[in-house]
Amino acid sequence: QVQLVESGGGLVQPGGSLRLSCASSGTSFGLNNMGWYRQAPGKQRELVAAITSGGSTNYVDSVKGRFTISRDNAKMTVYLQMNSLKPEDTAVYYCKANRFGIVYWGQGTQVTVSS
């Protein structure tokens, strides 16, 4: 069983930065593929960034060059550094773990970009 707890969301002005964290419980965190998703009101949940157990990353086009996903296996935590935030980044951000085909989700953290 894997439990995921996100933190770091909040209200930020356009152009600002936030760093989201997703702390995981369980064992063998390093074997999990991890991802950050977001869901804005009235929209479908979408993949923002992902990182494999081997450290390979990919991003949705709209955040490339602004967001960075990383992981610290010793701390069993995955991060999402978000820079140059835009109002359209406003959403609930969710952490996802894929462990041998079994998917786990966190409860989400709200990110609001507004002046």
PDB file of C-alpha atoms in Angstrom:
ATOM      1  CA  GLN A   1       0.000   0.000   0.000  1.00  0.00           C
ATOM      2  CA  VAL A   2       1.234   3.474  -0.931  1.00  0.00           C
ATOM      3  CA  GLN A   3      -0.038   6.712   0.560  1.00  0.00           C
ATOM      4  CA  LEU A   4       0.751  10.045  -1.041  1.00  0.00           C
ATOM      5  CA  VAL A   5       0.491  13.438   0.655  1.00  0.00           C
ATOM      6  CA  GLU A   6       0.890  16.617  -1.387  1.00  0.00           C
ATOM      7  CA  SER A   7       1.865  19.991   0.038  1.00  0.00           C
ATOM      8  CA  GLY A   8       3.105  23.362  -1.125  1.00  0.00           C
ATOM      9  CA  GLY A   9       0.087  24.718  -2.932  1.00  0.00           C
ATOM     10  CA  GLY A  10      -1.293  28.191  -2.390  1.00  0.00           C
ATOM     11  CA  LEU A  11      -2.037  31.569  -3.902  1.00  0.00           C
ATOM     12  CA  VAL A  12       0.668  33.194  -5.998  1.00  0.00           C
ATOM     13  CA  GLN A  13       0.792  36.156  -8.361  1.00  0.00           C
ATOM     14  CA  PRO A  14       1.422  35.674 -12.067  1.00  0.00           C
ATOM     15  CA  GLY A  15       5.130  35.249 -12.689  1.00  0.00           C
ATOM     16  CA  GLY A  16       5.679  33.787  -9.243  1.00  0.00           C
ATOM     17  CA  SER A  17       6.948  30.387  -8.162  1.00  0.00           C
ATOM     18  CA  LEU A  18       5.816  27.482  -6.015  1.00  0.00           C
ATOM     19  CA  ARG A  19       7.313  24.138  -5.167  1.00  0.00           C
ATOM     20  CA  LEU A  20       4.977  21.222  -4.644  1.00  0.00           C
ATOM     21  CA  SER A  21       6.035  18.188  -2.647  1.00  0.00           C
ATOM     22  CA  CYS A  22       4.562  14.702  -2.606  1.00  0.00           C
ATOM     23  CA  ALA A  23       5.636  12.542   0.295  1.00  0.00           C
ATOM     24  CA  SER A  24       5.149   8.816  -0.080  1.00  0.00           C
ATOM     25  CA  SER A  25       4.777   6.024   2.425  1.00  0.00           C
ATOM     26  CA  GLY A  26       5.504   2.374   1.805  1.00  0.00           C
ATOM     27  CA  THR A  27       8.605   0.602   0.637  1.00  0.00           C
ATOM     28  CA  SER A  28      10.755   0.613  -2.474  1.00  0.00           C
ATOM     29  CA  PHE A  29       9.793   4.169  -3.455  1.00  0.00           C
ATOM     30  CA  GLY A  30      12.626   4.157  -5.977  1.00  0.00           C
ATOM     31  CA  LEU A  31      10.790   1.583  -8.061  1.00  0.00           C
ATOM     32  CA  ASN A  32       7.727   3.792  -8.536  1.00  0.00           C
ATOM     33  CA  ASN A  33       7.081   5.864 -11.608  1.00  0.00           C
ATOM     34  CA  MET A  34       5.739   9.197 -10.349  1.00  0.00           C
ATOM     35  CA  GLY A  35       3.711  11.967 -11.896  1.00  0.00           C
ATOM     36  CA  TRP A  36       2.021  15.272 -11.254  1.00  0.00           C
ATOM     37  CA  TYR A  37      -1.421  15.877 -12.714  1.00  0.00           C
ATOM     38  CA  ARG A  38      -3.743  18.823 -12.492  1.00  0.00           C
ATOM     39  CA  GLN A  39      -7.443  19.423 -12.855  1.00  0.00           C
ATOM     40  CA  ALA A  40      -8.968  22.825 -13.410  1.00  0.00           C
ATOM     41  CA  PRO A  41     -12.683  23.490 -12.830  1.00  0.00           C
ATOM     42  CA  GLY A  42     -14.750  22.039 -15.654  1.00  0.00           C
ATOM     43  CA  LYS A  43     -11.752  20.356 -17.266  1.00  0.00           C
ATOM     44  CA  GLN A  44     -10.361  16.859 -17.367  1.00  0.00           C
ATOM     45  CA  ARG A  45      -7.389  15.868 -15.286  1.00  0.00           C
ATOM     46  CA  GLU A  46      -4.206  16.161 -17.309  1.00  0.00           C
ATOM     47  CA  LEU A  47      -0.637  14.993 -16.943  1.00  0.00           C
ATOM     48  CA  VAL A  48       1.710  17.873 -16.122  1.00  0.00           C
ATOM     49  CA  ALA A  49       5.017  16.084 -15.579  1.00  0.00           C
ATOM     50  CA  ALA A  50       6.283  12.591 -14.953  1.00  0.00           C
ATOM     51  CA  ILE A  51       9.491  10.978 -13.778  1.00  0.00           C
ATOM     52  CA  THR A  52      10.352   7.323 -14.085  1.00  0.00           C
ATOM     53  CA  SER A  53      12.142   5.159 -11.571  1.00  0.00           C
ATOM     54  CA  GLY A  54      15.257   5.690 -13.684  1.00  0.00           C
ATOM     55  CA  GLY A  55      14.937   9.481 -13.613  1.00  0.00           C
ATOM     56  CA  SER A  56      13.638  10.120 -17.133  1.00  0.00           C
ATOM     57  CA  THR A  57      11.208  13.012 -17.301  1.00  0.00           C
ATOM     58  CA  ASN A  58       8.524  14.314 -19.598  1.00  0.00           C
ATOM     59  CA  TYR A  59       6.276  17.360 -19.535  1.00  0.00           C
ATOM     60  CA  VAL A  60       3.123  18.639 -21.126  1.00  0.00           C
ATOM     61  CA  ASP A  61       4.042  21.269 -23.727  1.00  0.00           C
ATOM     62  CA  SER A  62       2.378  24.108 -21.826  1.00  0.00           C
ATOM     63  CA  VAL A  63       4.801  23.831 -18.892  1.00  0.00           C
ATOM     64  CA  LYS A  64       8.054  22.989 -20.654  1.00  0.00           C
ATOM     65  CA  GLY A  65      10.788  25.378 -19.631  1.00  0.00           C
ATOM     66  CA  ARG A  66       8.813  26.550 -16.589  1.00  0.00           C
ATOM     67  CA  PHE A  67       8.218  23.441 -14.458  1.00  0.00           C
ATOM     68  CA  THR A  68      10.736  20.873 -13.240  1.00  0.00           C
ATOM     69  CA  ILE A  69       9.924  17.504 -11.726  1.00  0.00           C
ATOM     70  CA  SER A  70      12.470  15.777  -9.514  1.00  0.00           C
ATOM     71  CA  ARG A  71      12.635  13.040  -6.930  1.00  0.00           C
ATOM     72  CA  ASP A  72      14.585  12.273  -3.777  1.00  0.00           C
ATOM     73  CA  ASN A  73      14.381   8.535  -3.234  1.00  0.00           C
ATOM     74  CA  ALA A  74      16.017   8.733   0.199  1.00  0.00           C
ATOM     75  CA  LYS A  75      13.238  11.080   1.333  1.00  0.00           C
ATOM     76  CA  MET A  76      10.595   9.187  -0.651  1.00  0.00           C
ATOM     77  CA  THR A  77       9.438  12.481  -2.091  1.00  0.00           C
ATOM     78  CA  VAL A  78       8.763  13.863  -5.542  1.00  0.00           C
ATOM     79  CA  TYR A  79       8.785  17.577  -6.245  1.00  0.00           C
ATOM     80  CA  LEU A  80       7.362  19.931  -8.817  1.00  0.00           C
ATOM     81  CA  GLN A  81       9.147  23.253  -9.087  1.00  0.00           C
ATOM     82  CA  MET A  82       6.855  25.710 -10.851  1.00  0.00           C
ATOM     83  CA  ASN A  83       8.257  28.985 -12.128  1.00  0.00           C
ATOM     84  CA  SER A  84       6.790  31.804 -14.212  1.00  0.00           C
ATOM     85  CA  LEU A  85       3.318  30.767 -13.164  1.00  0.00           C
ATOM     86  CA  LYS A  86       0.354  31.861 -15.246  1.00  0.00           C
ATOM     87  CA  PRO A  87      -3.347  32.175 -14.378  1.00  0.00           C
ATOM     88  CA  GLU A  88      -4.024  29.161 -16.608  1.00  0.00           C
ATOM     89  CA  ASP A  89      -1.892  27.042 -14.250  1.00  0.00           C
ATOM     90  CA  THR A  90      -4.619  27.408 -11.641  1.00  0.00           C
ATOM     91  CA  ALA A  91      -5.860  23.936 -10.715  1.00  0.00           C
ATOM     92  CA  VAL A  92      -5.807  21.225  -8.105  1.00  0.00           C
ATOM     93  CA  TYR A  93      -2.514  19.391  -8.468  1.00  0.00           C
ATOM     94  CA  TYR A  94      -2.400  15.664  -7.766  1.00  0.00           C
ATOM     95  CA  CYS A  95       0.499  13.319  -7.229  1.00  0.00           C
ATOM     96  CA  LYS A  96       0.312   9.857  -8.769  1.00  0.00           C
ATOM     97  CA  ALA A  97       2.400   6.760  -8.174  1.00  0.00           C
ATOM     98  CA  ASN A  98       2.467   3.809 -10.541  1.00  0.00           C
ATOM     99  CA  ARG A  99       3.831   0.783  -8.788  1.00  0.00           C
ATOM    100  CA  PHE A 100       4.007  -2.304 -10.983  1.00  0.00           C
ATOM    101  CA  GLY A 101       0.795  -1.239 -12.730  1.00  0.00           C
ATOM    102  CA  ILE A 102      -1.078  -0.349  -9.568  1.00  0.00           C
ATOM    103  CA  VAL A 103      -1.954   3.346  -9.385  1.00  0.00           C
ATOM    104  CA  TYR A 104      -2.160   5.470  -6.264  1.00  0.00           C
ATOM    105  CA  TRP A 105      -3.315   9.091  -5.982  1.00  0.00           C
ATOM    106  CA  GLY A 106      -2.823  11.796  -3.421  1.00  0.00           C
ATOM    107  CA  GLN A 107      -5.615  14.031  -2.177  1.00  0.00           C
ATOM    108  CA  GLY A 108      -4.493  17.059  -4.186  1.00  0.00           C
ATOM    109  CA  THR A 109      -3.281  20.549  -3.390  1.00  0.00           C
ATOM    110  CA  GLN A 110      -4.796  23.758  -4.737  1.00  0.00           C
ATOM    111  CA  VAL A 111      -2.665  26.141  -6.785  1.00  0.00           C
ATOM    112  CA  THR A 112      -4.188  29.519  -7.590  1.00  0.00           C
ATOM    113  CA  VAL A 113      -2.393  32.026  -9.789  1.00  0.00           C
ATOM    114  CA  SER A 114      -4.030  35.412  -9.554  1.00  0.00           C
ATOM    115  CA  SER A 115      -3.219  39.049  -9.007  1.00  0.00           C
TER     116      SER A 115
END
